[in-house]
Amino acid sequence: MERGSSKHAPRVDDQMSQEVNGLVQGPGTGGSRVDEFRVPEPAGEDQPEVTTAPAGDTRSGTPQGMTSEDVEARSRLGRFITMSALPGDRAALLANARANEAPDDVLAELERLPEDTRYQTVSEVWAALGHTNETTRW
């Protein structure tokens, strides 16, 4: 059996490097989409458009038992109560919120809290203000 050289000519080396250039460089530097044959074809006339969501119900950012407005409002409340204030009572929460430059409406909400209760989490504070938390966690 006769063995030949495993080296290529410079022209063949250049051609081979061009063929894998898109795979090596990736899409960020003009790589994988440079060659026309790598561009995906659009859906046909009678075919649905491609989506990234699977068929059926998908999870949203809103947990059961809350609306998206509730989630946003609780998050806004939590931005002005830091972890160092918890667990804490009404006075500690108000002092912490003032130190974090909470707006007047957040301070007014915290002033409605009973004075004799200690809160462990922002969710407990939220519930004490008369709002609902999620019924189940994912």
Backbone as a printed PyTorch tensor [residue, N CA C, xyz], in Angstrom:
tensor([[[  0.8320,  -1.1680,   0.0000],
         [  0.0000,   0.0000,   0.0000],
         [  0.8830,   1.2400,   0.0000]],

        [[  0.5530,   2.1430,  -0.8540],
         [  1.3700,   3.3390,  -1.0160],
         [  0.7350,   4.4970,  -0.2600]],

        [[  1.5310,   5.2030,   0.5180],
         [  1.0280,   6.3570,   1.2620],
         [  1.5450,   7.6340,   0.6180]],

        [[  0.6170,   8.5930,   0.4990],
         [  1.0130,   9.8830,  -0.0640],
         [  1.1750,  10.9100,   1.0440]],

        [[  1.4850,  12.0900,   0.6750],
         [  1.6530,  13.1730,   1.6260],
         [  0.2870,  13.6220,   2.1530]],

        [[  0.2340,  14.0040,   3.4060],
         [ -1.0250,  14.4680,   3.9980],
         [ -1.1520,  15.9910,   3.8960]],

        [[ -0.1900,  16.6560,   3.3230],
         [ -0.2330,  18.1070,   3.1960],
         [ -0.9590,  18.4910,   1.9160]],

        [[ -1.6070,  19.6430,   1.9730],
         [ -2.3240,  20.1580,   0.8180],
         [ -1.5110,  21.2650,   0.1780]],

        [[ -1.9070,  21.6030,  -0.9970],
         [ -1.2920,  22.7580,  -1.6580],
         [ -1.8290,  24.0310,  -0.9910]],

        [[ -1.0990,  25.1410,  -1.0570],
         [ -1.5630,  26.3870,  -0.4380],
         [ -2.9500,  26.8120,  -0.9400]],

        [[ -3.2380,  26.5890,  -2.2040],
         [ -4.5420,  26.9450,  -2.7630],
         [ -5.6540,  26.1240,  -2.1040]],

        [[ -5.4200,  24.8390,  -1.8890],
         [ -6.4170,  23.9700,  -1.2590],
         [ -6.5870,  24.3490,   0.2130]],

        [[ -5.4910,  24.6970,   0.8870],
         [ -5.5910,  25.1410,   2.2780],
         [ -6.4620,  26.4000,   2.3920]],

        [[ -6.2700,  27.3570,   1.5000],
         [ -7.0800,  28.5740,   1.5050],
         [ -8.5540,  28.2690,   1.2630]],

        [[ -8.8290,  27.3910,   0.3300],
         [-10.1970,  27.0370,   0.0240],
         [-10.8600,  26.3440,   1.2290]],

        [[-10.1370,  25.4600,   1.8740],
         [-10.6870,  24.7570,   3.0360],
         [-10.9340,  25.7210,   4.2050]],

        [[-10.0450,  26.6950,   4.4000],
         [-10.2430,  27.6490,   5.4850],
         [-11.4490,  28.5440,   5.2040]],

        [[-11.7060,  28.8790,   3.9360],
         [-12.8880,  29.6630,   3.5860],
         [-14.1730,  28.8880,   3.8560]],

        [[-14.1590,  27.5840,   3.6390],
         [-15.3500,  26.7620,   3.8330],
         [-15.7710,  26.6850,   5.2930]],

        [[-14.8360,  26.6930,   6.2000],
         [-15.1730,  26.5910,   7.6240],
         [-15.0900,  27.9280,   8.3520]],

        [[-14.7900,  28.9890,   7.6440],
         [-14.6260,  30.3010,   8.2550],
         [-15.8780,  30.7160,   9.0350]],

        [[-17.0670,  30.5420,   8.4680],
         [-18.2970,  30.9180,   9.1460],
         [-18.5510,  30.1100,  10.3940]],

        [[-18.1440,  28.8620,  10.4010],
         [-18.3410,  28.0260,  11.5800],
         [-17.3620,  28.3780,  12.6840]],

        [[-16.1650,  28.7830,  12.3080],
         [-15.1330,  29.0980,  13.2930],
         [-15.3630,  30.4730,  13.9040]],

        [[-15.6880,  31.4690,  13.0790],
         [-15.8300,  32.8350,  13.5730],
         [-17.1560,  33.0840,  14.2670]],

        [[-18.2010,  32.4070,  13.9030],
         [-19.5040,  32.6150,  14.5140],
         [-20.2340,  33.7840,  13.8940]],

        [[-21.4900,  34.0030,  14.3150],
         [-22.3240,  35.0080,  13.6750],
         [-21.9340,  36.4420,  14.0060]],

        [[-21.2100,  36.6820,  15.0850],
         [-20.9010,  38.0430,  15.4950],
         [-19.9380,  38.7660,  14.5740]],

        [[-19.0970,  38.0720,  13.8880],
         [-18.1000,  38.7250,  13.0400],
         [-18.3480,  38.4420,  11.5680]],

        [[-19.6060,  38.2980,  11.1910],
         [-19.9180,  38.0480,   9.7880],
         [-19.7010,  36.6050,   9.4070]],

        [[-19.8240,  35.7010,  10.3480],
         [-19.5070,  34.3120,  10.1100],
         [-20.6050,  33.4930,   9.4880]],

        [[-21.4630,  32.8830,  10.2830],
         [-22.3360,  31.8260,   9.8040],
         [-23.3830,  32.2900,   8.8080]],

        [[-23.6730,  33.5660,   8.7170],
         [-24.6730,  34.0400,   7.7690],
         [-24.0470,  34.6900,   6.5320]],

        [[-22.7450,  34.5750,   6.4060],
         [-22.0730,  35.1840,   5.2690],
         [-22.4280,  34.4550,   3.9790]],

        [[-22.3780,  33.1510,   4.0080],
         [-22.6740,  32.3870,   2.8120],
         [-24.1780,  32.3040,   2.6180]],

        [[-24.6010,  32.5310,   1.3910],
         [-26.0290,  32.5600,   1.0860],
         [-26.7180,  31.2390,   1.4200]],

        [[-26.0520,  30.1310,   1.2480],
         [-26.6860,  28.8510,   1.5060],
         [-26.9390,  28.6070,   2.9860]],

        [[-26.3700,  29.4490,   3.8750],
         [-26.5890,  29.2920,   5.3090],
         [-27.8010,  30.0850,   5.8150]],

        [[-28.3660,  30.9620,   5.0140],
         [-29.5130,  31.7600,   5.4210],
         [-30.7540,  30.8720,   5.3820]],

        [[-31.5310,  30.8180,   6.4720],
         [-32.7170,  29.9670,   6.4630],
         [-33.7660,  30.4820,   5.4860]],

        [[-34.4780,  29.5590,   4.8900],
         [-35.5150,  29.9320,   3.9460],
         [-36.7620,  30.3670,   4.6980]],

        [[-37.5100,  31.3210,   4.1360],
         [-38.7560,  31.7280,   4.7830],
         [-39.8040,  30.6300,   4.6720]],

        [[-40.8630,  30.7370,   5.4840],
         [-41.9400,  29.7560,   5.4420],
         [-42.6620,  29.8410,   4.1010]],

        [[-43.2080,  28.7310,   3.6720],
         [-43.9540,  28.6900,   2.4130],
         [-45.2830,  29.4150,   2.5260]],

        [[-45.9820,  29.5500,   1.3780],
         [-47.2460,  30.2860,   1.3680],
         [-48.2920,  29.6520,   2.2810]],

        [[-48.3450,  28.3510,   2.3320],
         [-49.3590,  27.6720,   3.1280],
         [-48.8270,  27.1950,   4.4830]],

        [[-47.6610,  27.6770,   4.8810],
         [-47.0350,  27.2640,   6.1300],
         [-47.0990,  28.3970,   7.1540]],

        [[-47.2450,  28.0700,   8.4390],
         [-47.2430,  29.1320,   9.4570],
         [-45.8380,  29.7060,   9.6240]],

        [[-45.8020,  30.9420,  10.0930],
         [-44.5120,  31.5800,  10.3500],
         [-43.8410,  30.9030,  11.5390]],

        [[-42.5380,  30.9050,  11.5280],
         [-41.7600,  30.2910,  12.5990],
         [-41.7990,  31.2030,  13.8170]],

        [[-42.0370,  30.6060,  15.0010],
         [-42.0240,  31.3680,  16.2430],
         [-41.0980,  30.6740,  17.2260]],

        [[-40.6840,  31.4030,  18.2360],
         [-39.8260,  30.8070,  19.2520],
         [-40.6420,  30.1940,  20.3820]],

        [[-41.9510,  30.5050,  20.4430],
         [-42.7950,  29.9600,  21.5070],
         [-43.3450,  28.6040,  21.0830]],

        [[-43.3190,  27.6270,  21.9730],
         [-43.8910,  26.3300,  21.6410],
         [-45.4140,  26.4120,  21.5990]],

        [[-46.0350,  25.4010,  21.0180],
         [-47.4870,  25.3680,  20.9430],
         [-48.0850,  25.2040,  22.3380]],

        [[-49.2500,  25.7680,  22.5490],
         [-49.9150,  25.6360,  23.8410],
         [-49.6660,  26.8360,  24.7300]],

        [[-50.1120,  26.7150,  25.9620],
         [-49.9570,  27.8090,  26.9140],
         [-48.5010,  27.9650,  27.3100]],

        [[-48.0850,  29.2000,  27.4070],
         [-46.7320,  29.4810,  27.8740],
         [-46.8250,  30.2480,  29.1820]],

        [[-45.7870,  30.1610,  29.9610],
         [-45.7560,  30.8830,  31.2270],
         [-45.5150,  32.3470,  30.9750]],

        [[-46.2090,  33.1510,  31.7200],
         [-45.9600,  34.5850,  31.6350],
         [-45.2210,  34.9910,  32.9020]],

        [[-44.9300,  36.2530,  33.0170],
         [-44.2320,  36.7290,  34.1960],
         [-45.1500,  36.9580,  35.3790]],

        [[-46.4510,  36.6730,  35.2230],
         [-47.4060,  36.9120,  36.2820],
         [-47.7700,  35.6010,  36.9660]],

        [[-47.5070,  35.4680,  38.2690],
         [-47.8680,  34.2310,  38.9670],
         [-49.3720,  34.1640,  39.2120]],

        [[-49.8630,  32.9670,  39.4940],
         [-51.2840,  32.7890,  39.7850],
         [-51.6740,  33.5770,  41.0140]],

        [[-52.8270,  34.2200,  40.9390],
         [-53.3280,  34.9730,  42.0770],
         [-52.9540,  36.4390,  42.0570]],

        [[-52.1650,  36.8680,  41.0830],
         [-51.7580,  38.2700,  40.9810],
         [-51.9220,  38.7410,  39.5490]],

        [[-52.1340,  40.0340,  39.3930],
         [-52.1410,  40.6290,  38.0640],
         [-50.7650,  41.2190,  37.7910]],

        [[-50.5320,  41.5870,  36.5650],
         [-49.2310,  42.1770,  36.2470],
         [-49.0610,  43.5230,  36.9540]],

        [[-50.1610,  44.2340,  37.1830],
         [-50.0920,  45.5000,  37.9190],
         [-49.6980,  45.2490,  39.3800]],

        [[-50.2440,  44.1530,  39.9680],
         [-49.8770,  43.7960,  41.3440],
         [-48.3880,  43.4720,  41.4470]],

        [[-47.9020,  42.7180,  40.4760],
         [-46.4840,  42.3350,  40.4880],
         [-45.6110,  43.5800,  40.3980]],

        [[-45.9810,  44.5020,  39.5190],
         [-45.1950,  45.7290,  39.3510],
         [-45.2450,  46.5850,  40.6170]],

        [[-46.4260,  46.6920,  41.2280],
         [-46.5620,  47.5140,  42.4350],
         [-45.7880,  46.9050,  43.6070]],

        [[-45.8370,  45.5790,  43.7710],
         [-45.0800,  44.9370,  44.8540],
         [-43.5790,  45.0880,  44.6210]],

        [[-43.1750,  44.9740,  43.3710],
         [-41.7610,  45.1540,  43.0450],
         [-41.3160,  46.5820,  43.3490]],

        [[-42.1760,  47.5360,  43.0320],
         [-41.8650,  48.9420,  43.3130],
         [-41.7190,  49.1590,  44.8120]],

        [[-42.6080,  48.5580,  45.6000],
         [-42.5130,  48.6550,  47.0540],
         [-41.1960,  48.0500,  47.5390]],

        [[-40.8360,  46.9040,  46.9980],
         [-39.6160,  46.2090,  47.4040],
         [-38.3430,  46.9470,  47.0480]],

        [[-38.3960,  47.8250,  46.0590],
         [-37.2000,  48.5960,  45.6860],
         [-36.7900,  49.5740,  46.7770]],

        [[-37.7600,  49.9770,  47.5980],
         [-37.4670,  50.9730,  48.6220],
         [-37.3200,  50.3730,  50.0110]],

        [[-37.4920,  49.0510,  50.1390],
         [-37.2770,  48.3620,  51.4150],
         [-36.1140,  47.3920,  51.2010]],

        [[-34.9780,  47.6960,  51.7540],
         [-33.8090,  46.8360,  51.5570],
         [-33.8370,  45.6700,  52.5300]],

        [[-33.0140,  44.6840,  52.2720],
         [-32.9610,  43.4840,  53.1100],
         [-32.5110,  43.7950,  54.5330]],

        [[-31.7640,  44.8680,  54.7210],
         [-31.3040,  45.2120,  56.0700],
         [-32.4540,  45.6560,  56.9680]],

        [[-33.5820,  46.0540,  56.3950],
         [-34.7340,  46.4850,  57.1840],
         [-35.6090,  45.3180,  57.6200]],

        [[-35.3850,  44.1600,  57.0410],
         [-36.2150,  42.9840,  57.3380],
         [-35.4320,  41.9860,  58.1710]],

        [[-35.9900,  41.3360,  59.1590],
         [-37.3360,  41.5970,  59.6570],
         [-37.3890,  42.9360,  60.3820]],

        [[-38.5570,  43.5690,  60.2910],
         [-38.7020,  44.8800,  60.9100],
         [-40.1480,  45.2610,  61.0860]],

        [[-40.3580,  46.2440,  61.9520],
         [-41.7070,  46.7400,  62.1850],
         [-41.9500,  47.9810,  61.3310]],

        [[-43.1050,  48.5940,  61.5480],
         [-43.4940,  49.7490,  60.7310],
         [-42.4570,  50.8670,  60.7950]],

        [[-41.9570,  51.1800,  61.9820],
         [-40.9920,  52.2770,  62.1340],
         [-39.6960,  51.9870,  61.3770]],

        [[-39.2160,  50.7490,  61.4630],
         [-37.9800,  50.3890,  60.7600],
         [-38.1710,  50.4330,  59.2440]],

        [[-39.3310,  49.9740,  58.7820],
         [-39.6040,  49.9940,  57.3380],
         [-39.7240,  51.4230,  56.8180]],

        [[-40.3920,  52.2720,  57.5710],
         [-40.5150,  53.6750,  57.1700],
         [-39.1520,  54.3650,  57.1460]],

        [[-38.3420,  54.1240,  58.1610],
         [-37.0100,  54.7470,  58.2060],
         [-36.1550,  54.2750,  57.0320]],

        [[-36.2360,  52.9950,  56.7290],
         [-35.4670,  52.4550,  55.6120],
         [-35.9520,  53.0220,  54.2790]],

        [[-37.2600,  53.1220,  54.1180],
         [-37.8170,  53.6720,  52.8710],
         [-37.4360,  55.1400,  52.7030]],

        [[-37.4530,  55.8890,  53.7920],
         [-37.0460,  57.3060,  53.7100],
         [-35.5650,  57.4180,  53.3530]],

        [[-34.7460,  56.5440,  53.9200],
         [-33.3090,  56.5520,  53.6110],
         [-33.0610,  56.2060,  52.1430]],

        [[-33.9580,  55.4160,  51.5600],
         [-33.8300,  55.0430,  50.1450],
         [-34.6040,  55.9790,  49.2230]],

        [[-35.0230,  57.1400,  49.7830],
         [-35.7090,  58.1870,  49.0180],
         [-36.9650,  57.6700,  48.3250]],

        [[-37.8040,  56.9680,  49.0870],
         [-39.0640,  56.4560,  48.5560],
         [-40.0140,  57.6140,  48.2610]],

        [[-40.8250,  57.4840,  47.2210],
         [-41.7970,  58.5380,  46.9230],
         [-42.8950,  58.6020,  47.9940]],

        [[-43.6350,  59.6930,  47.9830],
         [-44.6450,  59.9260,  49.0080],
         [-45.7250,  58.8550,  49.0350]],

        [[-46.1200,  58.3280,  47.8770],
         [-47.1830,  57.3180,  47.8680],
         [-46.7260,  56.0150,  48.5320]],

        [[-45.4750,  55.6620,  48.3930],
         [-44.9510,  54.4580,  49.0540],
         [-44.8810,  54.6810,  50.5600]],

        [[-44.4420,  55.8590,  50.9710],
         [-44.3870,  56.1770,  52.3980],
         [-45.7870,  56.1860,  53.0010]],

        [[-46.7670,  56.7060,  52.2680],
         [-48.1490,  56.7270,  52.7620],
         [-48.6770,  55.3050,  52.9390]],

        [[-48.3260,  54.4100,  52.0230],
         [-48.7360,  53.0130,  52.1530],
         [-48.1170,  52.3850,  53.3960]],

        [[-46.8370,  52.6190,  53.6240],
         [-46.1560,  52.0320,  54.7810],
         [-46.6890,  52.5930,  56.0990]],

        [[-47.1550,  53.8280,  56.0910],
         [-47.7090,  54.4280,  57.3040],
         [-49.0360,  53.7810,  57.6960]],

        [[-49.6860,  53.0850,  56.7740],
         [-50.9340,  52.3870,  57.0780],
         [-50.7090,  51.0770,  57.8310]],

        [[-49.4710,  50.6160,  57.8940],
         [-49.1800,  49.3430,  58.5640],
         [-49.4300,  49.4460,  60.0690]],

        [[-49.8610,  48.3490,  60.7070],
         [-49.9850,  48.3620,  62.1720],
         [-48.6080,  48.4790,  62.8280]],

        [[-48.5750,  49.1240,  63.9880],
         [-47.2980,  49.4080,  64.6480],
         [-46.7080,  48.1970,  65.3740]],

        [[-47.5170,  47.2540,  65.7850],
         [-47.0480,  46.1800,  66.6560],
         [-46.6800,  44.8950,  65.9290]],

        [[-46.5290,  44.9200,  64.6250],
         [-46.2490,  43.7050,  63.8570],
         [-44.8640,  43.7850,  63.2260]],

        [[-44.1340,  42.6560,  63.2770],
         [-42.8390,  42.5590,  62.5930],
         [-43.0330,  41.7830,  61.3110]],

        [[-42.4180,  42.2560,  60.2460],
         [-42.5600,  41.6440,  58.9230],
         [-41.2390,  41.0080,  58.5240]],

        [[-41.3310,  39.7980,  57.9940],
         [-40.1390,  39.0510,  57.5890],
         [-39.7520,  39.3210,  56.1320]],

        [[-40.7540,  39.5320,  55.2790],
         [-40.5070,  39.6930,  53.8340],
         [-41.3480,  40.8330,  53.2800]],

        [[-41.0130,  41.2530,  52.0820],
         [-41.7940,  42.2730,  51.3840],
         [-43.1840,  41.7250,  51.0710]],

        [[-43.2810,  40.4210,  50.8070],
         [-44.5870,  39.8160,  50.5410],
         [-45.4980,  39.9240,  51.7520]],

        [[-44.9560,  39.7840,  52.9540],
         [-45.7660,  39.9520,  54.1630],
         [-46.2290,  41.3940,  54.3030]],

        [[-45.3690,  42.3430,  53.9890],
         [-45.7410,  43.7570,  54.0230],
         [-46.8480,  44.0090,  53.0080]],

        [[-46.6910,  43.4520,  51.8170],
         [-47.6710,  43.6060,  50.7450],
         [-49.0390,  43.0650,  51.1820]],

        [[-49.0520,  41.9000,  51.8020],
         [-50.3040,  41.3070,  52.2600],
         [-50.9290,  42.1330,  53.3860]],

        [[-50.1020,  42.6900,  54.2770],
         [-50.6130,  43.5030,  55.3740],
         [-51.2450,  44.7920,  54.8690]],

        [[-50.8460,  45.2270,  53.6970],
         [-51.4320,  46.4300,  53.1040],
         [-52.7440,  46.1290,  52.3870]],

        [[-53.1690,  44.8470,  52.4180],
         [-54.4580,  44.4880,  51.8420],
         [-54.3990,  43.9640,  50.4260]],

        [[-53.2190,  43.6690,  49.9370],
         [-53.0700,  43.1530,  48.5770],
         [-52.9160,  41.6340,  48.6240]],

        [[-53.0170,  41.0040,  47.4630],
         [-52.8810,  39.5500,  47.4100],
         [-51.5090,  39.1680,  46.8550]],

        [[-50.9710,  38.1020,  47.3880],
         [-49.7370,  37.5200,  46.8770],
         [-50.0920,  36.3520,  45.9690]],

        [[-49.0940,  35.7690,  45.3400],
         [-49.3470,  34.6230,  44.4680],
         [-49.8540,  33.4440,  45.2870]],

        [[-50.7170,  32.6280,  44.6490],
         [-51.2780,  31.4810,  45.3520],
         [-50.3510,  30.2840,  45.2880]],

        [[-49.6150,  30.1130,  44.2060],
         [-48.6480,  29.0160,  44.0680],
         [-47.3800,  29.5630,  43.4680]],

        [[-46.2990,  28.9020,  43.7880],
         [-45.0110,  29.2500,  43.1750],
         [-44.7280,  28.2490,  42.0790]],

        [[-43.9130,  28.6400,  41.1070],
         [-43.5760,  27.7340,  40.0050],
         [-42.7330,  26.6840,  40.5520]]])
